CSV table of C-alpha atoms in Angstrom, one decimal:
chain,number,residue,atom,x,y,z
A,132,THR,CA,140.0,82.2,130.2
A,133,MET,CA,136.1,82.6,128.9
A,134,SER,CA,136.2,80.1,126.1
A,135,LEU,CA,135.9,82.0,122.1
A,136,ARG,CA,132.4,80.9,122.7
A,137,GLU,CA,132.1,83.3,125.9
A,138,HIS,CA,133.4,85.6,123.9
A,139,ALA,CA,131.0,86.1,121.1
A,140,LEU,CA,127.8,85.8,123.1
A,141,SER,CA,129.2,89.3,125.9
A,142,LEU,CA,129.9,90.5,122.5
A,143,PHE,CA,127.0,90.2,120.7
A,144,ARG,CA,124.7,91.3,123.7
A,145,GLY,CA,126.9,94.1,124.1
A,146,ALA,CA,126.4,95.5,121.1
A,147,VAL,CA,122.5,94.5,120.9
A,148,GLY,CA,122.3,96.1,124.6
A,149,THR,CA,123.2,99.7,123.0
A,150,VAL,CA,120.8,99.9,120.2
A,151,ARG,CA,117.4,98.6,122.9
A,152,PRO,CA,115.3,101.7,122.5
A,153,ALA,CA,115.5,102.6,126.6
A,154,PRO,CA,119.5,102.7,126.2
A,155,MET,CA,119.5,104.6,122.5
A,156,MET,CA,116.2,107.2,123.6
A,157,LYS,CA,118.0,107.8,127.2
A,158,ARG,CA,121.2,108.6,125.0
A,159,ALA,CA,119.3,111.0,122.6
A,160,LEU,CA,116.5,112.7,125.1
A,161,LYS,CA,116.3,114.7,127.5
A,162,LEU,CA,114.5,117.4,129.4
A,163,GLN,CA,115.1,120.3,131.0
A,164,GLY,CA,114.7,123.1,134.0
A,165,ASP,CA,111.7,123.5,135.7
A,166,GLY,CA,111.2,126.9,134.7
A,167,CYS,CA,110.5,127.1,131.0
A,168,PRO,CA,110.9,123.4,130.3
A,169,GLN,CA,113.4,122.7,127.1
A,170,LEU,CA,113.4,119.2,125.2
A,171,LEU,CA,116.5,117.9,124.6
A,172,VAL,CA,117.5,116.1,121.4
A,173,LYS,CA,120.7,114.8,120.5
A,174,GLY,CA,122.2,118.0,121.7
A,175,GLN,CA,119.9,119.9,119.8
A,176,ALA,CA,116.9,122.2,122.2
A,177,PHE,CA,113.3,122.7,121.8
A,178,PRO,CA,111.2,124.8,124.2
A,179,VAL,CA,108.0,122.2,125.8
A,180,LYS,CA,104.9,124.0,126.8
A,181,ARG,CA,101.8,121.4,126.9
A,182,ASN,CA,102.8,120.7,123.4
A,183,LEU,CA,104.8,117.8,122.7
A,184,TYR,CA,102.6,114.9,120.6
A,185,LEU,CA,104.4,112.0,119.5
A,186,VAL,CA,103.5,108.8,116.5
A,187,GLY,CA,105.4,106.2,115.5
A,188,PHE,CA,105.2,102.7,113.5
A,189,GLY,CA,108.0,99.9,112.8
A,190,LYS,CA,108.6,97.0,114.7
A,191,ALA,CA,110.6,99.0,117.7
A,192,VAL,CA,108.2,101.5,118.0
A,193,LEU,CA,106.7,100.0,121.3
A,194,GLY,CA,109.8,100.3,123.1
A,195,MET,CA,110.8,103.3,122.1
A,196,ALA,CA,107.6,104.6,122.8
A,197,ALA,CA,107.9,103.3,127.0
A,198,ALA,CA,110.6,104.5,127.0
A,199,ALA,CA,110.3,108.5,125.4
A,200,GLU,CA,107.5,108.5,127.1
A,201,GLU,CA,108.9,108.1,130.8
A,202,ILE,CA,110.6,110.6,129.7
A,203,LEU,CA,108.3,113.4,128.6
A,204,GLY,CA,106.1,112.7,131.3
A,205,ASP,CA,103.1,115.2,131.4
A,206,HIS,CA,104.7,117.1,128.9
A,207,LEU,CA,103.6,115.2,126.0
A,208,THR,CA,99.4,115.5,125.6
A,209,ARG,CA,98.9,112.5,122.7
A,210,GLY,CA,99.9,109.9,121.3
A,211,ILE,CA,99.0,107.4,118.1
A,212,ILE,CA,101.2,104.6,117.2
A,213,ASN,CA,101.3,101.4,115.0
A,214,VAL,CA,103.5,98.9,115.8
A,215,PRO,CA,103.1,95.2,114.5
A,216,LEU,CA,100.1,92.4,114.7
A,217,GLY,CA,101.0,90.3,118.0
A,218,ILE,CA,103.3,92.2,119.8
A,219,GLN,CA,102.8,93.5,122.4
A,220,GLU,CA,101.4,89.6,123.5
A,221,SER,CA,105.2,88.4,122.3
A,222,LEU,CA,106.2,91.0,124.6
A,223,GLN,CA,104.2,90.3,127.3
A,224,ARG,CA,105.1,86.2,127.6
A,225,ALA,CA,108.6,86.9,127.3
A,226,GLY,CA,108.6,88.3,130.4
A,227,MET,CA,109.8,92.3,128.5
A,228,GLN,CA,107.4,94.4,130.8
A,229,GLU,CA,110.1,97.5,129.9
A,230,MET,CA,109.4,97.9,126.5
A,231,LEU,CA,105.1,97.2,127.3
A,232,LEU,CA,103.5,100.9,127.8
A,233,LYS,CA,102.0,101.9,131.4
A,234,PRO,CA,98.5,101.1,132.2
A,235,HIS,CA,97.7,104.7,131.7
A,236,SER,CA,99.1,105.5,128.9
A,237,LYS,CA,98.4,108.9,126.8
A,238,ILE,CA,99.9,107.1,123.9
A,239,GLN,CA,97.4,104.7,121.6
A,240,VAL,CA,98.7,101.6,120.8
A,241,ILE,CA,97.5,100.1,116.9
A,242,GLU,CA,98.3,96.7,115.9
A,243,GLY,CA,98.5,96.0,112.0
A,244,ALA,CA,100.2,94.5,109.5
A,245,LYS,CA,100.0,91.1,109.4
A,246,ASN,CA,103.1,89.5,107.7
A,247,ASN,CA,104.6,93.0,107.0
A,248,LEU,CA,102.3,93.2,104.6
A,249,PRO,CA,99.8,96.5,104.5
A,250,ASP,CA,96.2,96.2,105.4
A,251,ALA,CA,92.7,97.5,106.8
A,252,GLU,CA,94.2,98.1,110.8
A,253,ALA,CA,97.3,99.5,109.8
A,254,LEU,CA,95.5,102.0,107.2
A,255,LYS,CA,93.3,102.4,110.2
A,256,GLY,CA,96.2,103.8,112.1
A,257,ALA,CA,98.0,105.4,109.4
A,258,VAL,CA,95.4,108.0,109.0
A,259,ALA,CA,94.8,108.8,112.5
A,260,ILE,CA,98.7,109.2,112.7
A,261,GLN,CA,97.9,111.5,109.7
A,262,GLU,CA,94.5,112.9,111.5
A,263,LEU,CA,96.8,114.4,114.4
A,264,ALA,CA,99.5,115.6,112.1
A,265,GLU,CA,97.9,117.8,110.1
A,266,GLY,CA,95.4,119.0,112.9
A,267,LEU,CA,99.4,121.1,114.3
A,268,THR,CA,99.7,124.3,114.9
A,269,ALA,CA,103.2,126.5,115.2
A,270,ASP,CA,103.6,126.2,118.4
A,271,ASP,CA,103.4,122.1,118.8
A,272,LEU,CA,106.5,119.9,118.1
A,273,LEU,CA,106.0,115.6,117.6
A,274,LEU,CA,108.4,114.4,118.1
A,275,VAL,CA,108.4,111.5,115.0
A,276,LEU,CA,110.1,107.5,115.7
A,277,ILE,CA,110.9,105.3,113.1
A,278,SER,CA,111.6,101.8,113.1
A,279,GLY,CA,113.2,101.1,109.7
A,280,ARG,CA,111.3,96.7,110.2
A,281,GLY,CA,108.0,97.3,109.3
A,282,GLY,CA,107.5,100.8,109.2
A,283,SER,CA,107.0,100.7,105.7
A,284,ALA,CA,103.8,98.4,105.8
A,285,LEU,CA,103.1,100.3,108.7
A,286,LEU,CA,101.6,103.3,107.2
A,287,PRO,CA,99.9,102.5,104.6
A,288,ALA,CA,97.8,105.8,103.2
A,289,PRO,CA,97.5,105.8,99.1
A,290,ILE,CA,96.7,108.7,97.6
A,291,PRO,CA,92.9,109.3,97.4
A,292,PRO,CA,91.4,108.0,95.0
A,293,ILE,CA,93.7,104.9,95.3
A,294,LEU,CA,92.0,101.8,97.7
A,295,LEU,CA,94.8,99.8,99.8
A,296,LYS,CA,94.0,96.7,97.2
A,297,GLU,CA,94.3,98.7,94.0
A,298,LYS,CA,98.5,99.9,95.5
A,299,GLU,CA,99.1,96.3,96.9
A,300,LYS,CA,97.6,94.6,93.5
A,301,LEU,CA,100.3,96.9,91.5
A,302,THR,CA,103.5,97.0,94.2
A,303,LYS,CA,102.9,92.1,94.3
A,304,LEU,CA,103.0,92.2,89.8
A,305,LEU,CA,105.8,94.9,89.8
A,306,ALA,CA,107.9,92.8,92.3
A,307,SER,CA,106.3,89.6,89.9
A,308,ARG,CA,108.3,91.1,87.6
A,309,GLY,CA,111.7,91.5,89.5
A,310,ALA,CA,111.8,95.1,90.7
A,311,ALA,CA,114.0,95.9,93.2
A,312,ILE,CA,113.0,96.8,97.1
A,313,GLN,CA,114.2,100.6,95.7
A,314,GLU,CA,112.3,100.6,92.8
A,315,LEU,CA,109.2,99.2,95.2
A,316,ASN,CA,109.0,102.1,97.2
A,317,ILE,CA,109.5,104.8,95.3
A,318,VAL,CA,105.9,103.2,93.5
A,319,ARG,CA,105.5,103.5,97.0
A,320,LYS,CA,106.2,106.7,97.5
A,321,THR,CA,103.9,108.4,94.7
A,322,LEU,CA,101.1,107.0,95.6
A,323,SER,CA,101.3,107.1,99.9
A,324,VAL,CA,99.9,110.8,101.2
A,325,LEU,CA,102.7,109.4,103.8
A,326,LYS,CA,105.8,108.5,102.6
A,327,GLY,CA,108.6,110.0,100.7
A,328,GLY,CA,108.1,113.2,103.5
A,329,GLY,CA,104.9,113.5,102.6
A,330,LEU,CA,104.4,112.5,107.8
A,331,ALA,CA,106.4,116.1,107.1
A,332,GLN,CA,104.8,118.9,105.0
A,333,LEU,CA,101.2,118.1,106.7
A,334,ALA,CA,102.5,118.7,110.4
A,335,HIS,CA,104.2,122.0,108.9
A,336,PRO,CA,104.2,124.1,110.1
A,337,ALA,CA,105.2,122.1,113.2
A,338,ARG,CA,108.6,121.6,114.7
A,339,VAL,CA,108.6,118.4,113.5
A,340,VAL,CA,111.7,115.9,115.8
A,341,SER,CA,112.3,112.4,113.7
A,342,LEU,CA,114.2,109.7,116.0
A,343,ILE,CA,115.3,107.1,113.8
A,344,LEU,CA,116.2,103.3,114.5
A,345,SER,CA,117.8,102.2,110.4
A,346,ASP,CA,118.0,99.1,109.2
A,347,VAL,CA,118.6,100.1,105.7
A,348,ILE,CA,122.6,99.3,104.6
A,349,GLY,CA,123.5,103.0,104.6
A,350,ASP,CA,121.0,105.0,107.0
A,351,PRO,CA,119.4,106.5,104.0
A,352,LEU,CA,117.1,109.1,105.5
A,353,ASP,CA,115.2,108.5,102.5
A,354,ILE,CA,114.7,104.8,102.7
A,355,ILE,CA,114.3,103.3,105.9
A,356,ALA,CA,110.4,103.2,106.1
A,357,SER,CA,110.1,105.4,103.0
A,358,GLY,CA,111.4,108.5,104.9
A,359,PRO,CA,107.6,109.7,105.5
A,360,THR,CA,110.2,112.9,107.3
A,361,ALA,CA,112.9,112.6,104.3
A,362,ALA,CA,113.3,114.6,101.5
A,363,SER,CA,112.7,112.7,98.4
A,364,CYS,CA,115.3,112.6,95.8
A,365,HIS,CA,112.8,110.8,93.5
A,366,SER,CA,110.0,112.6,91.8
A,367,VAL,CA,106.5,111.4,89.4
A,368,GLN,CA,109.0,110.7,86.3
A,369,ASP,CA,111.0,107.6,88.4
A,370,CYS,CA,108.2,106.3,89.2
A,371,LEU,CA,106.2,106.5,86.2
A,372,GLN,CA,110.6,105.1,84.7
A,373,ILE,CA,109.7,102.3,86.4
A,374,LEU,CA,106.1,100.4,85.4
A,375,THR,CA,107.3,102.0,82.1
A,376,ARG,CA,110.1,98.9,82.7
A,377,TYR,CA,108.5,96.9,83.9
A,378,ASN,CA,106.0,97.1,81.4
A,379,LEU,CA,102.9,98.1,83.3
A,380,LEU,CA,101.5,101.3,81.9
A,381,HIS,CA,98.6,100.5,80.3
A,382,ASP,CA,97.2,98.2,82.9
A,383,LEU,CA,97.1,100.6,85.7
A,384,PRO,CA,93.8,101.6,87.6
A,385,GLN,CA,91.8,104.5,86.6
A,386,SER,CA,92.5,105.8,90.2
A,387,VAL,CA,96.1,105.5,90.2
A,388,GLU,CA,96.0,107.0,86.5
A,389,MET,CA,94.6,110.2,88.2
A,390,VAL,CA,97.3,110.4,90.9
A,391,LEU,CA,100.1,110.6,87.9
A,392,SER,CA,98.9,113.1,86.1
A,393,SER,CA,98.0,115.7,89.1
A,394,SER,CA,101.1,114.6,91.0
A,395,PRO,CA,103.9,117.5,90.9
A,396,THR,CA,106.9,116.6,89.0
A,397,LYS,CA,109.5,117.4,91.0
A,398,PRO,CA,110.3,116.5,94.2
A,399,THR,CA,109.4,118.6,97.5
A,400,ALA,CA,112.1,120.9,97.6
A,401,PRO,CA,114.4,120.4,100.6
A,402,GLU,CA,114.0,124.2,102.1
A,403,ASN,CA,110.2,122.7,102.1
A,404,PHE,CA,111.6,121.1,105.0
A,405,SER,CA,113.4,123.6,107.2
A,406,HIS,CA,111.2,122.9,109.8
A,407,VAL,CA,112.3,119.1,110.1
A,408,SER,CA,115.1,117.5,112.4
A,409,ASN,CA,115.7,113.7,111.4
A,410,ILE,CA,118.0,111.7,113.6
A,411,ILE,CA,119.7,108.1,113.2
A,412,LEU,CA,119.2,107.3,117.0
A,413,GLY,CA,120.1,103.9,116.7
A,414,SER,CA,122.4,101.7,113.6
A,415,ASN,CA,124.6,98.6,113.0
A,416,THR,CA,127.6,100.8,113.1
A,417,LEU,CA,126.8,102.2,116.2
A,418,ALA,CA,125.9,98.1,117.8
A,419,LEU,CA,129.7,97.8,116.3
A,420,GLU,CA,131.7,100.3,117.3
A,421,GLU,CA,130.1,99.3,121.1
A,422,ALA,CA,131.0,95.3,120.6
A,423,LYS,CA,134.4,97.0,119.6
A,424,ARG,CA,134.7,98.8,122.9
A,425,GLN,CA,133.5,95.5,124.6
A,426,ALA,CA,136.3,93.0,122.4
A,427,GLU,CA,139.5,95.7,123.2
A,428,GLY,CA,137.7,95.5,126.8
A,429,LEU,CA,138.3,91.7,126.6
A,430,GLY,CA,142.0,91.3,125.5
A,431,TYR,CA,141.4,91.5,122.0
A,432,ALA,CA,143.5,93.5,118.9
A,433,ALA,CA,139.5,94.8,117.4
A,434,LEU,CA,139.2,95.5,113.8
A,435,VAL,CA,136.0,96.7,112.8
A,436,LEU,CA,135.8,95.1,108.3
A,437,SER,CA,131.8,97.1,107.2
A,438,ALA,CA,128.6,98.1,108.2
A,439,ALA,CA,127.7,97.5,105.0
A,440,VAL,CA,128.1,93.3,103.9
A,441,HIS,CA,125.5,92.0,101.9
A,442,GLY,CA,125.6,90.1,99.1
A,443,GLU,CA,124.7,86.0,97.7
A,444,VAL,CA,125.4,84.1,101.7
A,445,GLY,CA,128.5,81.4,99.9
A,446,ARG,CA,130.1,84.5,98.5
A,447,VAL,CA,130.1,86.2,101.4
A,448,ALA,CA,131.5,82.8,102.9
A,449,THR,CA,134.2,82.9,101.1
A,450,LEU,CA,135.3,86.8,102.1
A,451,TYR,CA,135.3,85.3,105.7
A,452,CYS,CA,136.8,82.1,104.9
A,453,GLN,CA,139.7,84.0,103.5
A,454,LEU,CA,139.5,86.5,105.7
A,455,ILE,CA,140.5,84.6,108.3
A,456,GLN,CA,143.2,82.3,106.2
A,457,LEU,CA,145.1,84.9,106.1
A,458,LEU,CA,144.9,86.2,110.0
A,459,CYS,CA,146.1,82.8,110.4
A,460,LEU,CA,149.8,83.0,108.1
A,461,GLY,CA,150.1,86.0,110.7
A,462,PHE,CA,149.3,83.9,113.6
A,463,THR,CA,152.2,81.6,112.5
A,464,GLY,CA,154.3,84.3,111.2
A,465,LEU,CA,154.0,83.5,107.7
A,466,GLY,CA,151.9,86.8,107.4
A,467,GLU,CA,154.3,87.8,104.5
A,468,GLY,CA,155.0,85.2,100.7
A,469,PRO,CA,153.7,83.8,98.3
A,470,LEU,CA,150.9,82.1,100.7
A,471,SER,CA,149.5,85.6,102.0
A,472,ASP,CA,149.8,87.2,99.1
A,473,GLU,CA,147.4,84.8,96.9
A,474,LEU,CA,144.8,85.3,99.7
A,475,ARG,CA,145.3,89.8,99.1
A,476,GLY,CA,144.6,88.9,96.0
A,477,ASN,CA,141.9,86.8,96.2
A,478,LEU,CA,140.3,89.0,99.0
A,479,LEU,CA,140.5,92.5,96.8
A,480,GLN,CA,138.5,91.3,94.0
A,481,LEU,CA,135.9,89.2,96.2
A,482,ALA,CA,135.9,92.6,97.5
A,483,ALA,CA,134.7,94.3,93.5
A,484,GLU,CA,132.3,92.2,92.8
A,485,LEU,CA,130.6,92.6,96.0
A,486,GLN,CA,130.6,96.1,96.0
A,487,ILE,CA,130.3,96.5,99.4
A,488,PRO,CA,129.9,100.6,99.8
A,489,GLY,CA,132.7,102.3,101.9
A,490,LEU,CA,135.1,99.1,102.0
A,491,ASP,CA,139.1,100.1,101.6
A,492,LEU,CA,140.5,96.7,101.5
A,493,ALA,CA,143.4,96.9,100.5
A,494,GLU,CA,143.8,99.6,103.7
A,495,PHE,CA,142.2,97.0,106.3
A,496,LEU,CA,144.4,94.3,105.0
A,497,GLN,CA,147.2,97.3,105.8
A,498,ALA,CA,145.9,97.1,109.3
A,499,LEU,CA,145.6,93.0,109.4
A,500,ARG,CA,149.3,93.4,109.0
A,501,GLY,CA,151.3,92.2,112.0
A,502,LEU,CA,148.3,91.3,114.0
A,503,GLY,CA,149.1,87.9,115.9
A,504,PRO,CA,150.1,85.7,117.5
A,505,THR,CA,150.4,88.2,120.9
A,506,ARG,CA,146.9,89.1,121.0
A,507,PRO,CA,144.2,87.4,120.4
A,508,VAL,CA,142.2,89.3,117.4
A,509,CYS,CA,138.8,90.7,117.0
A,510,ILE,CA,137.5,91.1,112.7
A,511,LEU,CA,133.5,92.7,112.9
A,512,ALA,CA,131.2,93.2,111.1
A,513,GLY,CA,127.4,93.7,109.2
A,514,GLY,CA,124.7,94.5,107.4
A,515,GLU,CA,122.4,91.7,105.6
A,516,THR,CA,123.8,88.7,103.3
A,517,THR,CA,121.0,86.6,100.8
A,518,VAL,CA,120.1,82.9,100.6
A,519,GLN,CA,118.0,81.5,97.9
A,520,LEU,CA,116.0,79.3,99.5
A,521,GLN,CA,116.7,75.6,96.8
A,522,GLY,CA,115.2,73.3,100.1
A,523,SER,CA,112.6,72.8,102.7
A,524,GLY,CA,114.7,72.9,105.6
A,525,LYS,CA,114.7,75.1,108.6
A,526,GLY,CA,116.7,78.2,109.2
A,527,GLY,CA,117.9,81.6,108.4
A,528,ARG,CA,121.3,83.1,106.7
A,529,ASN,CA,123.0,83.8,109.8
A,530,GLN,CA,123.3,80.1,110.3
A,531,GLU,CA,123.9,79.6,107.1
A,532,LEU,CA,126.7,81.8,107.0
A,533,ALA,CA,127.9,80.9,109.9
A,534,LEU,CA,127.7,76.4,108.6
A,535,ARG,CA,129.7,77.8,105.1
A,536,VAL,CA,131.8,79.7,107.1
A,537,GLY,CA,132.8,76.2,109.0
A,538,LEU,CA,132.8,74.2,106.3
A,539,GLY,CA,134.9,76.1,104.0
A,540,LEU,CA,137.8,76.7,106.6
A,541,HIS,CA,137.2,72.9,107.2
A,542,ARG,CA,137.8,72.3,103.8
A,543,ALA,CA,141.8,74.5,103.0
A,544,GLN,CA,142.2,72.2,106.2
A,545,ALA,CA,142.3,68.9,104.5
A,546,THR,CA,143.8,70.1,101.8
A,547,GLY,CA,146.2,70.9,104.2
A,548,ALA,CA,149.7,72.0,101.9
A,549,SER,CA,148.6,74.6,102.6
A,550,SER,CA,146.9,75.5,105.6
A,551,PRO,CA,148.1,77.5,108.0
A,552,GLN,CA,145.1,77.0,110.5
A,553,GLY,CA,146.6,74.4,112.8
A,554,SER,CA,147.5,76.4,115.6
A,555,CYS,CA,144.8,78.8,116.0
A,556,GLU,CA,141.9,78.4,117.3
A,557,ILE,CA,139.0,79.7,115.3
A,558,LEU,CA,135.6,81.0,116.0
A,559,PHE,CA,132.9,82.7,113.7
A,560,PHE,CA,129.6,83.6,114.1
A,561,SER,CA,126.7,85.8,113.0
A,562,GLY,CA,123.6,86.6,114.6
A,563,GLY,CA,120.2,89.2,113.8
A,564,THR,CA,119.8,92.2,115.9
A,565,ASP,CA,116.6,91.8,116.6
A,566,GLY,CA,116.6,87.8,117.8
A,567,GLN,CA,115.3,86.3,115.0
A,568,ASP,CA,116.9,84.2,111.9
A,569,GLY,CA,114.5,82.9,109.6
A,570,PRO,CA,112.0,81.2,110.9
A,571,THR,CA,113.3,79.7,113.7
A,572,GLU,CA,113.9,80.7,117.6
A,573,ALA,CA,118.1,80.7,116.7
A,574,ALA,CA,119.3,84.5,116.4
A,575,GLY,CA,121.6,82.9,114.4
A,576,ALA,CA,125.2,80.1,114.9
A,577,PHE,CA,128.6,79.0,116.2
A,578,CYS,CA,130.8,77.7,114.3
A,579,SER,CA,134.2,76.4,113.8
A,580,PRO,CA,136.0,74.3,111.4
A,581,GLY,CA,136.4,71.8,114.5
A,582,LEU,CA,132.5,71.3,114.9
A,583,VAL,CA,132.3,70.6,111.4
A,584,ALA,CA,135.3,67.9,111.9
A,585,GLU,CA,133.1,66.4,114.8
A,586,ALA,CA,130.2,66.5,112.2
A,587,LEU,CA,132.2,64.8,109.3
A,588,GLN,CA,133.1,62.3,111.7
A,589,GLU,CA,129.5,61.7,112.7
A,590,GLY,CA,129.3,60.2,108.8
A,591,LEU,CA,126.6,64.1,109.0
A,592,ASP,CA,126.4,65.1,105.3
A,593,VAL,CA,127.6,69.0,105.6
A,594,GLU,CA,127.1,69.6,102.4
A,595,ALA,CA,123.1,68.7,102.2
A,596,PHE,CA,122.1,70.8,105.6
A,597,LEU,CA,123.2,73.4,103.1
A,598,ARG,CA,121.9,72.2,99.9
A,599,ASN,CA,118.5,72.2,101.8
A,600,ASN,CA,118.9,75.4,104.1
A,601,ASP,CA,118.6,73.0,106.6
A,602,SER,CA,121.1,74.5,109.0
A,603,TYR,CA,119.2,75.4,112.3
A,604,THR,CA,118.6,70.8,111.9
A,605,PHE,CA,122.1,70.9,111.9
A,606,PHE,CA,123.2,73.1,114.4
A,607,SER,CA,120.3,71.6,116.9
A,608,GLN,CA,122.2,67.9,116.6
A,609,PHE,CA,125.6,69.0,118.7
A,610,GLN,CA,125.8,69.6,122.2
A,611,GLY,CA,122.0,70.2,122.9
A,612,GLY,CA,122.0,73.7,120.5
A,613,HIS,CA,125.0,74.5,122.3
A,614,HIS,CA,126.1,76.5,119.0
A,615,LEU,CA,123.0,78.1,118.7
A,616,LEU,CA,123.1,81.7,119.4
A,617,VAL,CA,119.8,81.9,121.0
A,618,THR,CA,119.1,85.4,122.8
A,619,GLY,CA,114.8,85.7,122.6
A,620,LEU,CA,112.6,89.2,121.5
A,621,THR,CA,115.6,91.9,121.5
A,622,GLY,CA,113.0,94.7,120.5
A,623,THR,CA,115.2,96.1,118.7
A,624,ASN,CA,116.7,96.0,114.8
A,625,VAL,CA,119.4,96.7,113.2
A,626,MET,CA,120.3,93.9,110.8
A,627,ASP,CA,122.6,91.2,111.2
A,628,ILE,CA,126.2,91.5,113.6
A,629,GLN,CA,129.4,88.5,112.7
A,630,ALA,CA,132.5,88.2,114.0
A,631,ILE,CA,135.8,86.2,113.1
A,632,LEU,CA,137.4,85.5,117.5
A,633,ILE,CA,141.3,83.4,116.5
A,634,ARG,CA,143.9,83.5,119.5
A,635,ALA,CA,147.2,81.2,118.9
A,636,MET,CA,146.0,78.1,120.6
């Protein structure tokens, strides 16, 4: 029999594989017919002559463009993509040739946005993309490839006369005063030529087909990479409100004042986007569906909790710990009774506090009733947790989440009285689909209560590792890093994936 770790690894690989650029593009994009060929995009048909152009921006776009060019062949006239600095070299080093363009590609690659910050190179790429879009006619078809992660930083084009450094300074000021990412994006979009639907408007009257890899909870089109091809529901009024809220209205550069005073007061009407098709190609939900299919193939009863798990890592860990304890009660035949009622109550309260969009936990807990012990159980979830950095250790949010779940389960077991875990084998894992978790070479980690018990026996202070945000160092000390999830760069990114695997001992 395979170990739970081998199962978990296979689920993670399957989930990531389904949102890798090449399989994703091949599922969505087909070229049909010889006489007057058509491009089929998720079932929609677009006639193709020699009028097909491509632009793209974001971390996963290089692989998406390579796959697109393979599918489109000679029908592609030209393309420009803006990708993170150094990505071609990284992929080359990792031996991922399939993610790189062929030597005589019609697609020009511009690298920029060092450290995911807009810079002169990113601006150069954005201007080239803008010029290509402005030159299109009603006969043309523009394929836009968008990868959420890094997409916004790679498309900086402030409305003249605003300079990039002025827009940057304003964004930094807002961030330093505690503005949320949504607020920053609203201000950025308002001051940008291409964001907030600007790119689609410039390409009019050409047909625009946008293929999007989402790295945002809920896949909101106007938020992913600041929505260059989606109608923005925000107006200049929203931007002014935010600047007022953070007391910045009187410190604005003259250029920003000029642009704000002459901006249209209403957002562009959705009917002005009738020439645009926005299609989500890859998302956390799609990755979880594939993981569920694989888990069922391995004999698990599999359920997806949510693709929108977010919140402080400690609270999310508590949610998972209590869910695991409830499942273990089911395995020991104690699924009904005061202990399980107490756990259900705690879970409902925690879920309400975390406000996970679209999660009906009561319904989910109902589906859990009666699971185990005849079949192993797999609970899948995805999203993105947050870590408040306090220490100077090495780790990432996935490794920290895994270690916190392991420690929580160990503690519940140690208090003994109410621990139903004895009769179950339990594994929890969390991994970043881009293959990178924090500044480490791991994508995440696997953890079990047994691993924490072993660490404590060896005299390791698990809580000290957590206080120092040093989960990577912790996991590195066991069996040659066997508990670290190491995949290398994946060339994609749809946030994180978590799984709970439980079977009867």
